[in-house]
Amino acid sequence: MVVNYKNEPGIDFTNNDNVESFKEALKKVKDELNQKLPLVINGEKIFTKDTSQSINPANTSEVIAEVSKATTKEVDKAFEAADEAYKSWKRWTHRERAEFLIKVAAIIRRRKEEISAVMVYEAGKPWDEAVGDATEGIDFIEYYARSMMELADGKPVLDREGEHNQYFYKPIGTGVTIPPWNFPFAIMAGTTLAPVVAGNTVLLKPAEDTPLTAYKLMEVLEEAGLPKGVVNFVPGDPKEIGDYLVDSVHTHFVTFTGSRATGTRIFERAAKVQEGQQFLKRVIAEMGGKDAIVVDKDIDTDLAAESIVTSAFGFSGQKCSACSRAIVHKDVYDEVLEKAVKLTKSLTLGNTENNTYMGPVINQKQFDKIKNYIEIGKKEGKLEQGGGTDGATGYFVEPTIFSGLKSSDQIMQEEIFGPVVGFVKGKDFNELLEIANDTDYGLTGAVITNNRENWIEAVKAYDVGNLYLNRGCTAAVVGYHPFGGFKMSGTDAKTGSPDYLLNFLEQKVVSEMF
Ligand code: NAD
């Protein structure tokens, strides 16, 4: 038996001791930056000549790590190692693997400050967000350990005279984990260790911007005693090894989180049966969002404005669940907009080493893309707040609000993935919902209303995987809010749900006659 699942607490930064302790962690991590990271294949650390750099997005002259790069040759070696390791890893009982995960979580818990501090530098995360990322990683691991224990004995099926039947779960084989940079620890660790606890082996290709954060998990797995070859670390250029990983005849499943463009590409490619392939590949693709907060009339306009601002600008809007559309009833539109602008003016922007509310965006490509959308927004609507950018030392974008938009406008349709929110007005609740659904995406949404009928209608008609009432549309918590989207937001695998591990398991039925 294990104790029930509970969430890992964050760190209370209103307590000065915690602030001092975190500053120490930041200092220690800073002293260890700019080291060379290896590939890890079959437990062996391999340093390649060809490397890439991960840099601090708040200070682009600061190198976070020099990362070895896997080519197709190393990927082949990693597949070989993973296939070999699978032979014995799948023979561990589900319970033995689940207990191993609990040990992994315990080590991460001890290194929580260190791992969070790495994300402050490597992803530009504000302190709270960085700690939230590390603790969510712990939550995923603890949760999946318990899920696996629950599935360990299979499920009951009927016996009849002379026949005994069993229904149980078995792993699938070797697979590939491809995480994004925006939750570089939580999503990376969750999508790596869910298939692993189910008895599969994995090639982990971390996001290019956040390899050091991912390498911290490899250190933990080594410390915990994971058998070699079960998780292989293969950072590399996705243009060189991305398709190769997905197309491989060794790949039984791909668990991907990232953009719609990459996700749909992986989905298509994995559908093609390669020569010698004896199974159909499974693809879990959790992709982008164009999430909205719908604001009804007769509501608390302070709550509405606060929900919009925190959901739009937390981690600089770089969350798949970030609010990029505020869809507001005409009766409260002006008031909510005014309050949102006022609140936004109070946010601090800068290097998150100094615990600002907002930090940089992740890289040059995103910086340029967001700047371009701000220019488009100026043509499509009215710039109410922000709009400024500063690329002198890092990739800083002011929290930006546009008003007077139409649902069909480009900035209301395309995922920006930065601190930009657009306001659009609706004449009644039905129109607000129509606008909310007028998107290819269906990840998260929130409705601020005091009208129960409207809420019931939203539950039925608002087409999103995660819907919230009277709060913002970000901050899903493992165990409370299984997470995943509809439409072009992905395959709705619902991470952190009681069903998630089924993505990595086959159900076997054994019928014995006697
Ligand atoms: P991205 O698609 O650029 O990259 C994601 C991962 O895919 C990276 O590891 C990258 O190296 C890899 N990749 C790129 N090209 C590839 C290819 N051809 N083959 C295989 N792998 C390839 O996305 P990103 O910019 O890192 O992440 C941001 C996106 O992620 C946003 O769209 C956001 O909404 C989405 N996201 C979704 C969720 C969710 O749960 N739905 C969670 C977080 C982020």
Coordinates of N, CA, C and O in Angstrom, one line a residue, residues 2 12 15 48 88 121 123 128 170 186 203 229 237 244 265 298 302 332 336 366 378 381 430 444 463 465 468:
V2 N 0.4 2.3 -0.7 CA 1.1 3.6 -0.6 C 0.1 4.6 0.0 O -1.1 4.4 -0.2
D12 N 7.1 29.1 -0.5 CA 6.5 30.4 -0.1 C 7.5 31.5 -0.1 O 8.3 31.6 0.8
N15 N 8.1 34.3 2.6 CA 9.0 34.0 3.8 C 10.5 34.3 3.4 O 11.0 33.7 2.5
T48 N 29.9 14.5 -27.9 CA 30.1 14.6 -29.3 C 31.0 15.9 -29.6 O 30.9 16.8 -28.9
S88 N 14.4 -6.8 -20.3 CA 14.3 -7.0 -18.9 C 13.4 -6.0 -18.1 O 12.8 -6.4 -17.2
Y121 N 17.2 30.3 -15.1 CA 18.3 30.7 -16.1 C 18.0 30.2 -17.5 O 18.2 30.9 -18.5
A123 N 15.1 28.8 -19.0 CA 13.8 29.1 -19.6 C 13.3 30.5 -19.3 O 12.3 31.0 -19.8
D128 N 8.3 31.7 -9.0 CA 7.1 30.9 -8.7 C 6.8 29.9 -9.8 O 6.4 28.7 -9.5
K170 N -0.1 -4.8 -20.3 CA 1.3 -5.1 -20.6 C 1.9 -3.9 -21.4 O 1.2 -3.2 -22.1
A186 N 8.4 19.6 -16.0 CA 7.2 18.9 -15.7 C 6.7 18.0 -16.9 O 6.5 16.8 -16.8
L203 N 13.4 6.8 -25.9 CA 14.5 7.8 -26.3 C 13.9 9.2 -26.0 O 12.8 9.5 -26.5
G229 N 19.8 2.0 -20.4 CA 19.1 1.7 -21.7 C 17.6 2.0 -21.5 O 16.9 2.0 -22.6
D237 N 19.5 18.2 -33.3 CA 18.7 19.1 -34.2 C 17.5 18.3 -34.7 O 17.6 17.3 -35.4
Y244 N 13.6 11.1 -38.3 CA 14.2 9.7 -38.1 C 13.7 9.0 -36.9 O 13.5 7.8 -36.9
R265 N 2.7 17.0 -38.2 CA 3.7 16.3 -39.0 C 4.0 14.9 -38.5 O 4.0 13.9 -39.2
D298 N -23.1 41.4 -15.5 CA -23.4 41.3 -14.1 C -22.4 40.4 -13.3 O -22.8 39.4 -12.6
D302 N -13.5 43.1 -11.2 CA -12.2 42.9 -10.7 C -11.7 41.5 -10.9 O -10.6 41.2 -11.4
V332 N -20.1 45.2 -19.8 CA -19.0 45.4 -18.9 C -17.6 45.5 -19.6 O -16.6 45.6 -19.0
V336 N -14.0 46.2 -17.7 CA -13.0 45.1 -17.6 C -11.7 45.5 -18.3 O -10.6 45.3 -17.8
Q366 N 11.0 33.3 -31.4 CA 9.7 33.7 -30.8 C 9.6 35.2 -30.6 O 8.5 35.8 -30.8
K378 N -1.6 46.1 -34.2 CA -1.8 47.5 -34.3 C -2.7 47.9 -35.5 O -3.4 48.9 -35.5
G381 N -6.5 46.2 -34.5 CA -7.2 46.7 -33.4 C -6.5 48.0 -32.8 O -5.7 48.6 -33.5
N430 N -24.8 34.1 -25.9 CA -24.7 33.2 -27.0 C -23.6 33.6 -28.0 O -22.8 32.8 -28.5
T444 N -8.0 25.1 -23.4 CA -8.7 25.5 -22.2 C -9.6 26.7 -22.5 O -9.4 27.4 -23.5
D463 N -16.4 24.3 -26.6 CA -15.7 23.0 -27.0 C -14.2 23.0 -26.7 O -13.3 23.2 -27.5
G465 N -11.1 21.2 -23.9 CA -10.8 20.0 -23.0 C -10.8 20.4 -21.6 O -11.1 19.5 -20.7
Y468 N -13.1 26.2 -17.1 CA -13.1 26.7 -15.8 C -14.2 27.7 -15.6 O -14.4 28.5 -16.5

